[in-house]
């Protein structure tokens, strides 16, 4: 309704996102991140209604172009668009002309010719969303490119932390796992540092990226020591599909050293938040009872992901 749109307009403050790409949190200022987070609550309320739909983006067309398998992110963007009444089209590589040899540039030109209003893209190669953005007149949203960035995941993680703890500045966050392969870790580190949060990473040396010294974070391979005094711990899965080398002797040894177990939770700071971007490998990086425990906000991350992506689509496409 006009009243709803007016309330959402107020949340935009003076920053105009309309027509802009969202390729990474590296491109966002602290004020822009705050504006996006402030906009989410209006859309989360929509998702809690019996009828979870508003006409805000009626007549707009959004395309999900995913070159990698995805469940949470693709479904989250699809639900977000549909709850705003946009026409959402999902394209997978196996059913697209690219499987027949069409170049990425030709795909971009054809999408532009169809006059779409936004393109959401995921690709295994870093930089593909940026390349598409050069050729498409409509906004491009990065849903994950290689090990580079996953901006909407980082934004929904910030929103979840702020929702649970009230503030972001000064909070201590520990990210544990396959740091070198994780676009989620990279985007979160960039976003959290912009919001004056203290970030540490923990992983076997083989899973720490080259040049970690320049990332502005503390790093260690001692999980038990790093866990002390942490407000938020974010567990990451081992991304075996991104590297062929053996990075640790066995899953059992990895689990012994880097699984967030009940015993480790008892030694951690009381009420420390437990996060995971999914998919989880239960019993490897996180114990089932911890993933389902009172401190876990993993399912809240999924819920907030829909609202965050509704806010991003609204701000970028520009609802009328």
CSV table of C-alpha atoms in Angstrom, one decimal:
chain,number,residue,atom,x,y,z
A,1,UNK,CA,0.0,0.0,0.0
A,2,UNK,CA,1.1,3.7,-0.3
A,3,UNK,CA,1.4,3.8,3.4
A,4,UNK,CA,3.8,0.8,3.5
A,5,UNK,CA,5.9,2.3,0.7
A,6,UNK,CA,6.1,5.6,2.5
A,7,UNK,CA,7.4,3.9,5.7
A,8,UNK,CA,10.0,2.1,3.6
A,9,UNK,CA,11.0,5.4,1.9
A,10,UNK,CA,11.7,6.9,5.3
A,11,UNK,CA,14.2,4.1,6.0
A,12,UNK,CA,16.2,5.0,2.8
A,13,UNK,CA,17.4,8.2,4.5
A,14,UNK,CA,19.2,10.4,1.9
A,15,UNK,CA,21.2,7.6,0.2
A,16,UNK,CA,19.9,6.6,-3.2
A,17,UNK,CA,20.7,3.1,-4.4
A,18,UNK,CA,18.4,3.1,-7.4
A,19,UNK,CA,20.0,1.7,-10.5
A,20,UNK,CA,23.2,0.8,-8.7
A,21,UNK,CA,25.0,-2.5,-8.9
A,22,UNK,CA,25.7,-4.5,-5.7
A,23,UNK,CA,29.0,-6.3,-6.6
A,24,UNK,CA,30.6,-6.3,-3.2
A,25,UNK,CA,30.6,-4.8,0.3
A,26,UNK,CA,34.0,-3.4,-0.5
A,27,UNK,CA,32.1,-0.8,-2.7
A,28,UNK,CA,29.8,0.2,0.2
A,29,UNK,CA,30.4,3.0,2.8
A,30,UNK,CA,29.6,2.6,6.4
A,31,UNK,CA,26.6,4.9,6.0
A,32,UNK,CA,25.3,2.8,3.0
A,33,UNK,CA,25.6,-0.4,5.0
A,34,UNK,CA,23.7,1.1,7.9
A,35,UNK,CA,21.0,2.4,5.5
A,36,UNK,CA,20.5,-1.1,4.1
A,37,UNK,CA,20.4,-2.7,7.6
A,38,UNK,CA,17.9,0.0,8.7
A,39,UNK,CA,15.6,-0.9,5.8
A,40,UNK,CA,15.4,-4.6,6.5
A,41,UNK,CA,12.9,-4.4,9.5
A,42,UNK,CA,10.0,-3.2,7.3
A,43,UNK,CA,10.4,-6.1,5.0
A,44,UNK,CA,10.8,-8.7,7.8
A,45,UNK,CA,7.4,-7.6,9.1
A,46,UNK,CA,5.9,-8.3,5.6
A,47,UNK,CA,7.4,-11.9,5.8
A,48,UNK,CA,5.6,-12.5,9.1
A,49,UNK,CA,2.1,-11.7,7.8
A,50,UNK,CA,-0.5,-14.3,6.7
A,51,UNK,CA,-0.4,-12.9,3.2
A,52,UNK,CA,3.3,-12.3,2.6
A,53,UNK,CA,3.1,-10.0,-0.5
A,54,UNK,CA,3.1,-6.3,-1.3
A,55,UNK,CA,2.8,-4.7,-4.8
A,56,UNK,CA,6.0,-2.7,-4.4
A,57,UNK,CA,7.8,-4.1,-7.4
A,58,UNK,CA,4.8,-5.0,-9.6
A,59,UNK,CA,5.8,-5.0,-13.2
A,60,UNK,CA,9.5,-5.4,-12.6
A,61,UNK,CA,11.4,-8.4,-13.9
A,62,UNK,CA,14.3,-10.0,-12.0
A,63,UNK,CA,16.4,-12.8,-13.4
A,64,UNK,CA,18.4,-15.3,-11.2
A,65,UNK,CA,21.3,-16.4,-13.3
A,66,UNK,CA,23.2,-19.2,-11.4
A,67,UNK,CA,26.2,-20.9,-12.8
A,68,UNK,CA,26.7,-22.8,-9.5
A,69,UNK,CA,24.4,-25.0,-7.5
A,70,UNK,CA,22.5,-23.1,-4.8
A,71,UNK,CA,19.6,-23.7,-2.5
A,72,UNK,CA,19.4,-21.0,0.1
A,73,UNK,CA,20.7,-18.0,-1.9
A,74,UNK,CA,18.7,-18.6,-5.1
A,75,UNK,CA,15.5,-19.5,-3.2
A,76,UNK,CA,15.9,-16.6,-0.9
A,77,UNK,CA,16.3,-14.1,-3.8
A,78,UNK,CA,13.3,-15.8,-5.6
A,79,UNK,CA,11.1,-15.5,-2.5
A,80,UNK,CA,12.2,-11.9,-1.9
A,81,UNK,CA,11.3,-10.9,-5.4
A,82,UNK,CA,8.0,-12.6,-5.4
A,83,UNK,CA,7.0,-11.2,-2.0
A,84,UNK,CA,7.5,-7.8,-3.6
A,85,UNK,CA,5.3,-8.8,-6.6
A,86,UNK,CA,8.2,-8.8,-9.1
A,87,UNK,CA,8.3,-11.3,-12.0
A,88,UNK,CA,11.2,-13.7,-11.1
A,89,UNK,CA,12.8,-15.9,-13.7
A,90,UNK,CA,15.4,-18.6,-12.7
A,91,UNK,CA,18.0,-19.5,-15.3
A,92,UNK,CA,20.5,-22.3,-14.7
A,93,UNK,CA,23.5,-22.9,-16.9
A,94,UNK,CA,22.3,-26.5,-17.8
A,95,UNK,CA,19.1,-25.0,-19.4
A,96,UNK,CA,20.7,-21.9,-20.9
A,97,UNK,CA,22.3,-21.2,-24.3
A,98,UNK,CA,25.7,-21.1,-22.5
A,99,UNK,CA,25.6,-24.9,-22.4
A,100,UNK,CA,25.5,-24.7,-26.2
A,101,UNK,CA,28.6,-22.6,-26.4
A,102,UNK,CA,27.2,-19.1,-26.1
A,103,UNK,CA,29.6,-16.6,-24.6
A,104,UNK,CA,29.0,-14.7,-21.4
A,105,UNK,CA,29.0,-11.4,-23.4
A,106,UNK,CA,26.3,-12.7,-25.7
A,107,UNK,CA,24.3,-13.9,-22.8
A,108,UNK,CA,24.6,-10.4,-21.3
A,109,UNK,CA,23.5,-8.7,-24.6
A,110,UNK,CA,20.5,-11.0,-24.8
A,111,UNK,CA,19.4,-10.3,-21.3
A,112,UNK,CA,19.8,-6.5,-21.9
A,113,UNK,CA,17.6,-6.8,-25.0
A,114,UNK,CA,14.9,-8.4,-22.9
A,115,UNK,CA,14.7,-5.2,-20.8
A,116,UNK,CA,15.1,-6.9,-17.4
A,117,UNK,CA,15.1,-4.7,-14.3
A,118,UNK,CA,17.8,-6.6,-12.3
A,119,UNK,CA,20.1,-9.5,-12.7
A,120,UNK,CA,21.2,-11.7,-9.8
A,121,UNK,CA,24.3,-13.7,-10.7
A,122,UNK,CA,26.4,-16.5,-9.1
A,123,UNK,CA,29.5,-17.8,-10.8
A,124,UNK,CA,32.5,-20.0,-9.8
A,125,UNK,CA,34.9,-17.4,-11.3
A,126,UNK,CA,35.6,-14.2,-9.4
A,127,UNK,CA,34.8,-11.1,-11.4
A,128,UNK,CA,32.0,-12.4,-13.6
A,129,UNK,CA,29.3,-10.2,-12.0
A,130,UNK,CA,31.6,-7.2,-12.5
A,131,UNK,CA,32.0,-8.1,-16.2
A,132,UNK,CA,28.3,-8.5,-16.7
A,133,UNK,CA,27.7,-5.1,-15.0
A,134,UNK,CA,29.8,-3.4,-17.7
A,135,UNK,CA,27.5,-4.6,-20.4
A,136,UNK,CA,24.1,-4.5,-18.8
A,137,UNK,CA,22.2,-1.3,-18.4
A,138,UNK,CA,20.1,-2.8,-15.5
A,139,UNK,CA,21.6,-3.4,-12.0
A,140,UNK,CA,23.6,-6.5,-11.3
A,141,UNK,CA,23.6,-8.1,-7.8
A,142,UNK,CA,26.5,-10.4,-6.9
A,143,UNK,CA,25.1,-13.6,-5.4
A,144,UNK,CA,28.6,-15.0,-5.0
A,145,UNK,CA,31.6,-15.0,-7.3
A,146,UNK,CA,34.3,-17.6,-6.7
A,147,UNK,CA,36.2,-17.0,-3.5
A,148,UNK,CA,35.8,-13.3,-4.0
A,149,UNK,CA,32.6,-11.9,-2.4
A,150,UNK,CA,29.1,-12.7,-1.3
A,151,UNK,CA,27.7,-9.3,-0.3
A,152,UNK,CA,24.1,-10.1,0.6
A,153,UNK,CA,25.3,-12.9,2.9
A,154,UNK,CA,27.6,-10.5,4.8
A,155,UNK,CA,24.8,-7.9,5.1
A,156,UNK,CA,22.3,-10.4,6.4
A,157,UNK,CA,24.9,-11.6,8.9
A,158,UNK,CA,25.5,-8.1,10.1
A,159,UNK,CA,21.7,-7.6,10.4
A,160,UNK,CA,21.4,-10.8,12.5
A,161,UNK,CA,24.2,-9.8,14.8
A,162,UNK,CA,22.7,-6.3,15.3
A,163,UNK,CA,19.2,-7.7,15.8
A,164,UNK,CA,20.5,-10.1,18.6
A,165,UNK,CA,23.1,-8.0,20.3
A,166,UNK,CA,21.8,-4.5,19.6
A,167,UNK,CA,25.1,-3.0,18.4
A,168,UNK,CA,27.9,-3.9,16.0
A,169,UNK,CA,30.8,-1.6,16.9
A,170,UNK,CA,33.2,-3.2,19.3
A,171,UNK,CA,31.8,-6.7,19.0
A,172,UNK,CA,34.4,-9.5,18.7
A,173,UNK,CA,33.7,-12.0,15.9
A,174,UNK,CA,35.6,-15.2,15.2
A,175,UNK,CA,35.4,-16.9,11.8
A,176,UNK,CA,36.5,-20.5,11.7
A,177,UNK,CA,37.2,-22.9,8.9
A,178,UNK,CA,38.1,-22.8,5.2
A,179,UNK,CA,39.0,-19.1,5.1
A,180,UNK,CA,41.0,-19.2,1.9
A,181,UNK,CA,38.1,-20.6,-0.2
A,182,UNK,CA,35.3,-18.6,1.5
A,183,UNK,CA,33.7,-15.6,-0.2
A,184,UNK,CA,31.5,-15.4,2.9
A,185,UNK,CA,34.5,-14.9,5.1
A,186,UNK,CA,36.0,-12.3,2.8
A,187,UNK,CA,32.8,-10.2,2.6
A,188,UNK,CA,32.1,-10.5,6.3
A,189,UNK,CA,35.6,-9.4,7.2
A,190,UNK,CA,35.4,-6.4,4.9
A,191,UNK,CA,31.9,-5.4,6.2
A,192,UNK,CA,32.6,-6.0,9.8
A,193,UNK,CA,35.8,-4.0,9.8
A,194,UNK,CA,33.8,-1.1,8.2
A,195,UNK,CA,31.4,-1.3,11.1
A,196,UNK,CA,34.3,-1.1,13.7
A,197,UNK,CA,34.0,-4.8,14.7
A,198,UNK,CA,37.0,-6.8,15.9
A,199,UNK,CA,37.5,-9.8,13.6
A,200,UNK,CA,39.7,-12.9,14.1
A,201,UNK,CA,40.0,-15.9,11.9
A,202,UNK,CA,41.0,-19.5,12.8
A,203,UNK,CA,41.9,-22.3,10.5
A,204,UNK,CA,44.7,-24.8,9.8
A,205,UNK,CA,47.6,-23.0,8.1
A,206,UNK,CA,46.7,-24.7,4.8
A,207,UNK,CA,43.3,-23.0,4.9
A,208,UNK,CA,44.5,-19.5,5.6
A,209,UNK,CA,44.8,-17.3,2.4
A,210,UNK,CA,48.2,-16.1,1.2
A,211,UNK,CA,48.6,-12.5,2.4
A,212,UNK,CA,46.3,-12.9,5.4
A,213,UNK,CA,48.6,-10.5,7.2
A,214,UNK,CA,47.3,-7.6,5.1
A,215,UNK,CA,43.6,-8.4,5.8
A,216,UNK,CA,43.5,-6.4,9.1
A,217,UNK,CA,42.4,-9.4,11.2
A,218,UNK,CA,44.0,-11.5,13.9
A,219,UNK,CA,44.7,-15.1,12.8
A,220,UNK,CA,45.6,-18.3,14.5
A,221,UNK,CA,45.3,-22.1,14.3
A,222,UNK,CA,44.4,-22.5,18.0
A,223,UNK,CA,40.6,-22.7,18.1
A,224,UNK,CA,40.3,-23.1,21.9
A,225,UNK,CA,42.4,-20.0,22.6
A,226,UNK,CA,40.7,-17.9,19.9
A,227,UNK,CA,37.3,-18.7,21.3
A,228,UNK,CA,37.9,-16.9,24.6
A,229,UNK,CA,36.0,-13.6,24.9
A,230,UNK,CA,34.3,-14.0,21.5
A,231,UNK,CA,30.8,-12.5,21.1
A,232,UNK,CA,30.0,-14.3,17.8
A,233,UNK,CA,31.5,-17.4,16.3
A,234,UNK,CA,30.9,-18.1,12.6
A,235,UNK,CA,31.6,-21.6,11.4
A,236,UNK,CA,32.5,-22.4,7.8
A,237,UNK,CA,32.3,-25.7,6.0
A,238,UNK,CA,35.3,-27.3,4.2
A,239,UNK,CA,34.8,-26.4,0.5
A,240,UNK,CA,36.3,-29.5,-1.0
A,241,UNK,CA,34.8,-28.6,-4.4
A,242,UNK,CA,37.1,-25.6,-4.6
A,243,UNK,CA,40.4,-27.3,-4.0
A,244,UNK,CA,41.8,-30.7,-5.0
A,245,UNK,CA,44.7,-30.8,-2.5
A,246,UNK,CA,44.5,-32.6,0.8
A,247,UNK,CA,44.6,-29.8,3.4
A,248,UNK,CA,44.5,-31.9,6.5
A,249,UNK,CA,45.3,-35.5,7.4
A,250,UNK,CA,41.6,-36.6,8.0
A,251,UNK,CA,38.1,-35.3,8.7
A,252,UNK,CA,38.4,-36.8,12.2
A,253,UNK,CA,41.5,-34.8,13.0
A,254,UNK,CA,40.0,-31.7,11.5
A,255,UNK,CA,36.8,-32.2,13.6
A,256,UNK,CA,38.8,-32.8,16.8
A,257,UNK,CA,40.6,-29.5,16.4
A,258,UNK,CA,38.0,-27.3,14.7
A,259,UNK,CA,34.5,-28.6,15.4
A,260,UNK,CA,32.4,-26.3,17.6
A,261,UNK,CA,31.4,-28.9,20.1
A,262,UNK,CA,29.3,-28.7,23.3
A,263,UNK,CA,32.5,-28.9,25.4
A,264,UNK,CA,33.9,-25.9,23.5
A,265,UNK,CA,30.6,-24.0,24.0
A,266,UNK,CA,30.8,-24.6,27.8
A,267,UNK,CA,34.3,-22.9,27.8
A,268,UNK,CA,33.2,-20.0,25.6
A,269,UNK,CA,31.7,-16.7,26.6
A,270,UNK,CA,28.1,-17.1,28.0
A,271,UNK,CA,25.4,-16.4,25.3
A,272,UNK,CA,28.0,-16.3,22.5
A,273,UNK,CA,26.1,-16.3,19.2
A,274,UNK,CA,26.7,-19.3,16.8
A,275,UNK,CA,26.4,-18.6,13.1
A,276,UNK,CA,26.9,-20.6,9.9
A,277,UNK,CA,26.2,-19.5,6.3
A,278,UNK,CA,25.3,-23.1,5.3
A,279,UNK,CA,25.3,-25.7,4.1
A,280,UNK,CA,26.4,-27.3,7.3
A,281,UNK,CA,28.4,-30.5,7.6
A,282,UNK,CA,27.1,-31.6,11.0
A,283,UNK,CA,29.7,-33.4,13.1
A,284,UNK,CA,32.6,-31.9,11.0
A,285,UNK,CA,32.7,-28.2,11.7
A,286,UNK,CA,29.7,-28.0,14.1
A,287,UNK,CA,28.1,-30.5,16.4
A,288,UNK,CA,24.4,-31.1,15.9
A,289,UNK,CA,23.4,-30.1,19.4
A,290,UNK,CA,25.3,-26.8,19.0
A,291,UNK,CA,23.7,-26.1,15.5
A,292,UNK,CA,20.3,-26.6,17.1
A,293,UNK,CA,21.1,-25.0,20.5
A,294,UNK,CA,19.8,-21.9,22.1
A,295,UNK,CA,22.8,-19.8,21.1
A,296,UNK,CA,22.4,-20.8,17.4
A,297,UNK,CA,21.0,-18.1,15.1
A,298,UNK,CA,21.5,-20.2,12.0
A,299,UNK,CA,17.8,-20.4,11.1
A,300,UNK,CA,17.4,-16.7,11.9
A,301,UNK,CA,20.1,-16.0,9.3
A,302,UNK,CA,18.0,-17.8,6.7
A,303,UNK,CA,14.8,-15.8,7.8
A,304,UNK,CA,16.7,-12.5,7.7
A,305,UNK,CA,18.2,-13.4,4.4
A,306,UNK,CA,14.8,-13.1,2.7
A,307,UNK,CA,14.1,-9.8,4.3
A,308,UNK,CA,17.6,-8.4,3.6
A,309,UNK,CA,17.2,-9.4,-0.1
A,310,UNK,CA,13.8,-7.8,-0.3
A,311,UNK,CA,15.3,-4.6,1.0
A,312,UNK,CA,18.2,-4.8,-1.5
A,313,UNK,CA,15.8,-5.4,-4.4
A,314,UNK,CA,13.6,-2.5,-3.3
A,315,UNK,CA,16.4,-0.1,-2.8
A,316,UNK,CA,18.2,-0.9,-6.1
A,317,UNK,CA,15.2,-1.4,-8.4
A,318,UNK,CA,13.4,1.5,-6.9
A,319,UNK,CA,9.8,0.6,-6.1
A,320,UNK,CA,7.1,3.1,-7.0
